Tab-separated table of C-alpha atoms in Angstrom:
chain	number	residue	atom	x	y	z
A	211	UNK	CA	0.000	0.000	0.000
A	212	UNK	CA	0.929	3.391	-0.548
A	213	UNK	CA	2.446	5.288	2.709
A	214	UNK	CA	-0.922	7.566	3.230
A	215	UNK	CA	-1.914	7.606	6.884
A	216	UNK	CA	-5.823	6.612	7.802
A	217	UNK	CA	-7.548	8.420	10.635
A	218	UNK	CA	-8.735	6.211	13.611
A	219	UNK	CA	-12.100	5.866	15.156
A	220	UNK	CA	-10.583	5.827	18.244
A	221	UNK	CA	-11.994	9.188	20.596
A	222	UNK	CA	-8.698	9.729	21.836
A	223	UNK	CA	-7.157	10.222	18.018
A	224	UNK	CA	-7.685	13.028	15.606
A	225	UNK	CA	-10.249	13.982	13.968
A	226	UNK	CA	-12.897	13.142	16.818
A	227	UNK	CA	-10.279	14.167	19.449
A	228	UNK	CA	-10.125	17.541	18.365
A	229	UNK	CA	-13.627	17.622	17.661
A	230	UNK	CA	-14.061	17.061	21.676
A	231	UNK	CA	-12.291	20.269	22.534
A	232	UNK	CA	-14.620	22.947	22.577
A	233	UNK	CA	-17.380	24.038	20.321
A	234	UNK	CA	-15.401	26.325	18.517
A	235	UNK	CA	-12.682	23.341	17.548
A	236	UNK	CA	-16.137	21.079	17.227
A	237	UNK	CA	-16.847	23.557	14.862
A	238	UNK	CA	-13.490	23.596	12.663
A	239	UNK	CA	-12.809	20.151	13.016
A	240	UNK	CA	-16.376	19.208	11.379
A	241	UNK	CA	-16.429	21.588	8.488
A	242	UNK	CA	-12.442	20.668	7.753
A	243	UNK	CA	-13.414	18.287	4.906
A	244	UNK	CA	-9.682	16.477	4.579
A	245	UNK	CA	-9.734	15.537	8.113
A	246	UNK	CA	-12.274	13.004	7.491
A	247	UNK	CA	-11.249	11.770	3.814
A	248	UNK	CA	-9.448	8.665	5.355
A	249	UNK	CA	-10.737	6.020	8.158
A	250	UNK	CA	-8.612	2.903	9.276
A	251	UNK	CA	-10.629	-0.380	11.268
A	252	UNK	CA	-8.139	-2.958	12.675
A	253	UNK	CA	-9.928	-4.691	15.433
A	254	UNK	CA	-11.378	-8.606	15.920
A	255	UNK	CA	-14.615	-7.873	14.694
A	256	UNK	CA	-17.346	-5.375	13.622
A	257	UNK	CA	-20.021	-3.451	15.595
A	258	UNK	CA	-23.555	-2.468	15.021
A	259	UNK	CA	-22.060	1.427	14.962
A	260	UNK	CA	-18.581	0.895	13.129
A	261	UNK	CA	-21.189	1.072	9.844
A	262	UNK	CA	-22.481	4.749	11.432
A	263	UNK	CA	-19.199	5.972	11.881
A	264	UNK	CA	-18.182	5.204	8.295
A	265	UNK	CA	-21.475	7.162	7.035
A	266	UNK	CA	-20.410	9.782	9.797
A	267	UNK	CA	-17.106	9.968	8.031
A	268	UNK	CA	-18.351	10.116	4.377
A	269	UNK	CA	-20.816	12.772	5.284
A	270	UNK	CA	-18.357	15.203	7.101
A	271	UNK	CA	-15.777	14.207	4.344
A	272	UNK	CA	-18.273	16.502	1.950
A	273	UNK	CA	-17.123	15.841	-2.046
A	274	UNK	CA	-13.833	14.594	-1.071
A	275	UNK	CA	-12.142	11.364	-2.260
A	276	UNK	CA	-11.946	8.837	-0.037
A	277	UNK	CA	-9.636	6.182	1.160
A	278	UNK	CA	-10.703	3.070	3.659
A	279	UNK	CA	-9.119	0.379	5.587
A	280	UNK	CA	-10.642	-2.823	6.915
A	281	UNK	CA	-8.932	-5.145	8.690
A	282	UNK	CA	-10.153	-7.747	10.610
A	283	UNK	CA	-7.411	-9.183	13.840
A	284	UNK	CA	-8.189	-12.074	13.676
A	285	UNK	CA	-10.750	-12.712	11.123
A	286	UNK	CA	-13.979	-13.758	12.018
A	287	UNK	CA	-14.270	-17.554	10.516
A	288	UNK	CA	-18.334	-16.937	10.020
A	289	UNK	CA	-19.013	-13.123	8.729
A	290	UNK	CA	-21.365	-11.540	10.804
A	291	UNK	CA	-24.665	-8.663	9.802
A	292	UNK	CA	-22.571	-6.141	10.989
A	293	UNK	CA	-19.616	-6.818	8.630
A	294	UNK	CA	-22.547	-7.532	6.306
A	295	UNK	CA	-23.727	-4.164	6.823
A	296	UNK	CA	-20.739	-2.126	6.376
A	297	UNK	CA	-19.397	-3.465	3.227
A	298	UNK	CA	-22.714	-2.782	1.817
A	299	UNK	CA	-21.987	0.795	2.681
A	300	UNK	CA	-19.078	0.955	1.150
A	301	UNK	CA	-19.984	-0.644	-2.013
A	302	UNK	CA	-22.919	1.165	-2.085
A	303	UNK	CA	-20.458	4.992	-1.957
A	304	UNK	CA	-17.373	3.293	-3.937
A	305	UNK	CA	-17.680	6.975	-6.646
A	306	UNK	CA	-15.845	8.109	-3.620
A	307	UNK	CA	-13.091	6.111	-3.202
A	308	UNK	CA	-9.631	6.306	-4.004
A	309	UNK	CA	-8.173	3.982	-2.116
A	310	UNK	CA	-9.763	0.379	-0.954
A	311	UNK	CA	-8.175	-1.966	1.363
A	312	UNK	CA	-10.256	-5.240	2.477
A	313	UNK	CA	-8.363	-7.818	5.080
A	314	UNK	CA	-11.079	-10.330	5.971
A	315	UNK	CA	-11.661	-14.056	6.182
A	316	UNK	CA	-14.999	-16.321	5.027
A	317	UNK	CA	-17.710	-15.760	2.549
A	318	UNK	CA	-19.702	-12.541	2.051
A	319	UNK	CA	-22.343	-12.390	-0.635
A	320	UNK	CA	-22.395	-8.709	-0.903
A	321	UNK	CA	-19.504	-8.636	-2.530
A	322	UNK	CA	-20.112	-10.700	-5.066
A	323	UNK	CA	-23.757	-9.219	-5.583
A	324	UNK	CA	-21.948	-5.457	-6.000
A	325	UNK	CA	-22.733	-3.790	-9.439
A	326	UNK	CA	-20.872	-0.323	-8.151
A	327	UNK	CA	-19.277	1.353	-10.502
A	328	UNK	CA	-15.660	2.780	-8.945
A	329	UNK	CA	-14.793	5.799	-10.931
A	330	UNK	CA	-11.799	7.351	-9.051
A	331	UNK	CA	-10.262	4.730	-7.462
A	332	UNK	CA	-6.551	4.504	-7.779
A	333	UNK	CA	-5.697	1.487	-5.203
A	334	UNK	CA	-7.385	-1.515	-4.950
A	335	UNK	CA	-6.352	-4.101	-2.283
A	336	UNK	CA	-7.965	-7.582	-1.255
A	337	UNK	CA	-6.848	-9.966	1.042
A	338	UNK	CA	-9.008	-12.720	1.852
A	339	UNK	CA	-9.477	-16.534	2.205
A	340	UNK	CA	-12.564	-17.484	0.847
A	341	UNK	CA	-14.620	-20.687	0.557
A	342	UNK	CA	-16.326	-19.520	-2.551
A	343	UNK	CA	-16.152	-17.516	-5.820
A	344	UNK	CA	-17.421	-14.559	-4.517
A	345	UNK	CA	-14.241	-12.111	-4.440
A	346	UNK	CA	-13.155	-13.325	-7.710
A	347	UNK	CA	-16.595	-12.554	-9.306
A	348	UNK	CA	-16.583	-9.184	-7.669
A	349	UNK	CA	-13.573	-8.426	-9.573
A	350	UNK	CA	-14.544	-10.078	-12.534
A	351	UNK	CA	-18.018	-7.789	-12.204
A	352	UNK	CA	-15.807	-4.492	-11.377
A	353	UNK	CA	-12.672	-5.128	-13.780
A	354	UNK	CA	-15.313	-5.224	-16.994
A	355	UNK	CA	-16.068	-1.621	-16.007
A	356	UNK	CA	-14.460	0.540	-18.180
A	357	UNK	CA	-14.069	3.293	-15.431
A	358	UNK	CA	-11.312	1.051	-13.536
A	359	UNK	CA	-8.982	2.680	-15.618
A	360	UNK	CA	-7.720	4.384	-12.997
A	361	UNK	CA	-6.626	2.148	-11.005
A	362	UNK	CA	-2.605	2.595	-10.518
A	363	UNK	CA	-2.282	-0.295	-7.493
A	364	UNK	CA	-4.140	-3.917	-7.463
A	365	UNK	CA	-3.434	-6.552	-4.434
A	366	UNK	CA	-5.640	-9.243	-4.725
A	367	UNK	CA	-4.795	-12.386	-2.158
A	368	UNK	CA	-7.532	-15.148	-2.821
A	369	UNK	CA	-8.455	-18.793	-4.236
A	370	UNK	CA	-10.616	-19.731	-6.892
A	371	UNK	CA	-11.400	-22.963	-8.894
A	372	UNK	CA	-10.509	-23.545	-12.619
A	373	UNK	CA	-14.337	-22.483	-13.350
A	374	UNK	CA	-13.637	-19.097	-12.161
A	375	UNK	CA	-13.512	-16.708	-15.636
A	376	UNK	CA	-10.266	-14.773	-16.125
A	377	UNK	CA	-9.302	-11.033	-14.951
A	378	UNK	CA	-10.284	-9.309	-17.464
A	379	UNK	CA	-9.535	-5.650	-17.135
A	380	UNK	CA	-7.890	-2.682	-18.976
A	381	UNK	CA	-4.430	-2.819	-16.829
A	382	UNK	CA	-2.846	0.223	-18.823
A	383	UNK	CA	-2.525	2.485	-15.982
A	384	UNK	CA	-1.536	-0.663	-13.252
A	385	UNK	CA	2.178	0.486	-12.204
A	386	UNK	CA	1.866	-1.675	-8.828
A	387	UNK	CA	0.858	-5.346	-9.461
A	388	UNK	CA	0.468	-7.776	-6.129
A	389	UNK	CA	-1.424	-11.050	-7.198
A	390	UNK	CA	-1.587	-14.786	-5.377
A	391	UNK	CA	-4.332	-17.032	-6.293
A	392	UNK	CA	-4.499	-19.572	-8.149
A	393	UNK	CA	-3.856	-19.375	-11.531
A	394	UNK	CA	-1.410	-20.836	-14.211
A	395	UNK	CA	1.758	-19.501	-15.703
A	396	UNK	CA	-0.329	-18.946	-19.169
A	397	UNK	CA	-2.710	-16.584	-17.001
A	398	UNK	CA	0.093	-15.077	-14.835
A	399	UNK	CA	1.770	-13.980	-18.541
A	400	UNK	CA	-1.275	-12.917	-19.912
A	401	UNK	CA	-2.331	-10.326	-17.197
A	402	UNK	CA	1.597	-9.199	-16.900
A	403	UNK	CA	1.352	-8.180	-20.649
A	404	UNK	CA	-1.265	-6.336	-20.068
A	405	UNK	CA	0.851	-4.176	-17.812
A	406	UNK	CA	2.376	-1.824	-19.819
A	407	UNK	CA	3.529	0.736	-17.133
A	408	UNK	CA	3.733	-1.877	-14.511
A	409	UNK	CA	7.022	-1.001	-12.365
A	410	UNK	CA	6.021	-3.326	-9.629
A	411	UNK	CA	4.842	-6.723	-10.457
A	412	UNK	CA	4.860	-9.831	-7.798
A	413	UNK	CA	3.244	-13.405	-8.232
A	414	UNK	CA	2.332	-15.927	-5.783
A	415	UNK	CA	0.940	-18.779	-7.673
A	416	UNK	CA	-0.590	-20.824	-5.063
A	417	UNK	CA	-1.129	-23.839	-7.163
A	418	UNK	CA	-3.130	-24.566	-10.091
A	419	UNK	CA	-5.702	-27.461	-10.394
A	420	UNK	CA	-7.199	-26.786	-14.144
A	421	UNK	CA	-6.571	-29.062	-17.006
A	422	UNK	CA	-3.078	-29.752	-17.872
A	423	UNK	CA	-2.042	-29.631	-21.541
A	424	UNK	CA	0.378	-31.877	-23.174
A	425	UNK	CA	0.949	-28.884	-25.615
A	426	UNK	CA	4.169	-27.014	-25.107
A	427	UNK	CA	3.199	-23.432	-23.358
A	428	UNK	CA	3.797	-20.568	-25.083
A	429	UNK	CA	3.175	-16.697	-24.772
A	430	UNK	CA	2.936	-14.264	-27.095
A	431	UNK	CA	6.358	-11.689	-26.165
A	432	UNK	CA	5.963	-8.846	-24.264
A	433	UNK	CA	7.747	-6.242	-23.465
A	434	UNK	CA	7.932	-4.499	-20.012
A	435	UNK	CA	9.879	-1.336	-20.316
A	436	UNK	CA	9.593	0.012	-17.286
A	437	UNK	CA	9.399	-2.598	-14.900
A	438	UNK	CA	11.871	-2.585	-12.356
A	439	UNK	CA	11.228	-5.268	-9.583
A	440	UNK	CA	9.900	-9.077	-10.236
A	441	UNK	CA	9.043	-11.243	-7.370
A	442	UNK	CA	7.341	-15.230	-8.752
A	443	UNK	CA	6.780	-17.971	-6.600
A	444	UNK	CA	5.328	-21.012	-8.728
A	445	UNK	CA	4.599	-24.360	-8.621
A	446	UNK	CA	4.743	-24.629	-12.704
A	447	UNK	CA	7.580	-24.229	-15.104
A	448	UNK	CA	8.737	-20.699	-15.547
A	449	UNK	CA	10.365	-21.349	-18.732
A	450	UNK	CA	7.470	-19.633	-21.037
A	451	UNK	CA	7.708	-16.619	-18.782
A	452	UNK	CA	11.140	-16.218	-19.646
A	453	UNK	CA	10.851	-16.959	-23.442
A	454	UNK	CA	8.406	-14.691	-23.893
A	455	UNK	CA	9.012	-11.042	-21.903
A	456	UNK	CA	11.664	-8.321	-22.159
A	457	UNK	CA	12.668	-5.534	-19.726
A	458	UNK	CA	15.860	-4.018	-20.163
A	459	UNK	CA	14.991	-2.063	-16.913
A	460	UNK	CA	15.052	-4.801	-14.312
A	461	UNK	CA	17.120	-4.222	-11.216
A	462	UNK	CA	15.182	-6.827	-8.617
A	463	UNK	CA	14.196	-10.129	-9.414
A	464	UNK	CA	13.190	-12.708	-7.021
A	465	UNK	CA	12.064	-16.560	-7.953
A	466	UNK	CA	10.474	-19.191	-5.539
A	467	UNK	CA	10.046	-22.681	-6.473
A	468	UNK	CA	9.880	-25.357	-4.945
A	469	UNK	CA	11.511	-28.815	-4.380
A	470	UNK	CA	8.495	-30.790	-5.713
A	471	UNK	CA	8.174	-28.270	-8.691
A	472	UNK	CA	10.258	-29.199	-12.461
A	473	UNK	CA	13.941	-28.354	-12.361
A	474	UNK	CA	14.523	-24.270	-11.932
A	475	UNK	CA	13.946	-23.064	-15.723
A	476	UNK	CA	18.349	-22.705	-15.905
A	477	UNK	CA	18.368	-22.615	-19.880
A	478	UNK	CA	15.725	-20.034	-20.240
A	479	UNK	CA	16.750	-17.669	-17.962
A	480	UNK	CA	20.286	-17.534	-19.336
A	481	UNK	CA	18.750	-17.164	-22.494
A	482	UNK	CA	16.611	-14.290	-20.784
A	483	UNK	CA	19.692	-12.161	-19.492
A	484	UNK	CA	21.551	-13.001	-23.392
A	485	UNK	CA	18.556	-11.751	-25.067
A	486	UNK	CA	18.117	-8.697	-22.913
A	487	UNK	CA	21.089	-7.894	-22.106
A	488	UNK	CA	19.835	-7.248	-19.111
A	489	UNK	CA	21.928	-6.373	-15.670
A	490	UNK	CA	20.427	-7.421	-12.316
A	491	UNK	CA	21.215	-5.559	-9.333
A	492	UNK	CA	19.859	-8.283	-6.974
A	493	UNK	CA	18.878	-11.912	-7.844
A	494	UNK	CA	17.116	-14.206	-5.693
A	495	UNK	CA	16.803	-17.856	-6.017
A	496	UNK	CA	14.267	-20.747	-3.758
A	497	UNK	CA	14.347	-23.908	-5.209
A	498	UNK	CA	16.976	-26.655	-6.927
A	499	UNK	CA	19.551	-24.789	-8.758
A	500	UNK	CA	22.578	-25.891	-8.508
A	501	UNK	CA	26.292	-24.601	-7.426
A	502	UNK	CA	27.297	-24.810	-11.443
A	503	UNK	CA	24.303	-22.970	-12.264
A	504	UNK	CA	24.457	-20.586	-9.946
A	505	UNK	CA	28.389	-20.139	-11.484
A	506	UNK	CA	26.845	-19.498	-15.099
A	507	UNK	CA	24.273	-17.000	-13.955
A	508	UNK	CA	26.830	-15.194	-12.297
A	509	UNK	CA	29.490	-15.039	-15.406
A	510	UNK	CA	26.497	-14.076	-17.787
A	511	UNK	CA	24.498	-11.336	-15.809
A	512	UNK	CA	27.212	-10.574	-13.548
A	513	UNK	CA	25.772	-10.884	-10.123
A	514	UNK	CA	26.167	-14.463	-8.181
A	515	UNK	CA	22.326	-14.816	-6.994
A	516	UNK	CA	21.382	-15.257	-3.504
A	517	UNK	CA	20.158	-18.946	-3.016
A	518	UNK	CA	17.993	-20.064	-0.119
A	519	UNK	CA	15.953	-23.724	0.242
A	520	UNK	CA	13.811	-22.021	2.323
A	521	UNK	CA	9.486	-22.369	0.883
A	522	UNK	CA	7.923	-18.707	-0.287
A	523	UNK	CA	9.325	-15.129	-0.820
């Protein structure tokens, strides 16, 4: 997420602490319209009044664009009619937002059932563990808009089945990409291609149970000028990643596989950094690749990676 700073709830905090003062700060404080453009929730669960305080919030924000954060510590394994009832809220105002930040566990029909159009928003971040489709269909519903265009930052943590339709979504503006779900390598290319500014771009393939093809897997070549940082953990071959993109830009890249996966892609990424001609600043390895290999990456891109057995990112 970006580094903006949400207001708190809390009494003690601004802006109902200053509020509290007198009636002549009451009176400042309410008609100050950026004091109440932001509003953070991090607590175990939801109240009856949290969903009042957000329409309390939206009200004295006036016309201003606004960001929210919902996180639920810990998540609530059954979602309750209050969380019910505040999401509704804020799907039912999301022409306001700019920024959109959902930590929350279980299943939530509103979601899914949202046909709010988002016209301003910039940032766009889910985190969830879900027992159904419904977060993937709300993006699915929401991505088909054409005003998503503006979104700059996605983070979408999730699972979905194979009969879950694809992302489709106009990803020219997307400079921050943050996606782990399951999906293939053929998916995981596609949507990256779409990314024409991305600068930011990290994958967490969390396993893929579709059909597998006996076809060789290949992507159409892309080219990623401007992206600067690449972080992939997969349980597939990465080799038709690497035959297909270019970015003579790269500084990071980070790669997880592991143990149980195919051999580390060796070939391909050589031929990656030869076709390129591209020179890593930092390289980091999870998974089988071996002391010669590590040798060869290190005479052709010049930098020896960093190599750890250790599962993840």
């Amino acid at each position: 997420m970006s580094k903006e700073q949400y207001c708190s709830p809390h009494p003690a905090h601004a802006p109902l602490l200053l509020a509290a003062v007198c009636a002549h700060w009451r009176s400042i404080a309410t008609s100050t319209r950026d004091l109440w453009s932001s509003l953070n929730f991090q607590k175990s669960s939801l109240a009856e009044d949290d969903t009042e305080l957000l329409l309390l919030w939206l009200k004295r924000s006036g016309s201003r664009p606004f960001s929210l954060r919902l996180v639920l510590e810990p998540a609530q394994s059954q979602p309750s009619a209050s969380l019910t009832a505040f999401l509704s809220t804020v799907f039912d105002h999301l022409t306001r937002f700019t920024s959109l930040v959902i930590c929350v566990e279980g299943s939530c029909s509103v979601l899914a059932e949202s046909k709010s159009q988002i016209l301003i928003l910039q940032e766009l971040s889910l985190d969830v563990e879900w027992d159904d489709l419904t977060v993937t269909q709300l993006l699915c519903n929401l991505f088909r808009s054409s005003a998503m265009k503006s979104l700059t930052y996605v983070n979408f943590r999730g699972f979905r089945s194979d009969s879950s339709p694809r992302l489709d979504h106009d990803w020219t503006n997307v400079t921050r990409l943050y996606l782990a779900y399951e999906m293939s390598v053929m998916e995981c290319g596609w949507i990256l291609s779409q990314c024409r500014r991305v600068c930011e771009a990290r994958f967490e393939l969390v396993g893929y149970w579709g059909e597998s093809s006996t076809d060789p897997l290949v992507l159409a070549p892309m080219l990623l000028k401007y992206l600067r940082q690449l972080e992939i953990s997969s349980l597939e071959d990465l080799s038709p990643l690497f035959n297909a993109f270019n970015s003579h830009s790269l500084h990071a890249m980070r790669i997880s596989l592991p143990r149980s996966a195919d051999p580390w892609p060796h070939i391909p990424f050589i031929d990656w950094i030869q076709r390129t001609g591209c020179r890593l600043q930092e390289l980091r390895i999870c998974g089988p690749v071996t002391e010669e290999e590590c040798a060869e990456i290190a005479l052709i891109a010049g930098i020896y990676p960093t190599v750890s057995d250790a599962p993840g990112m």
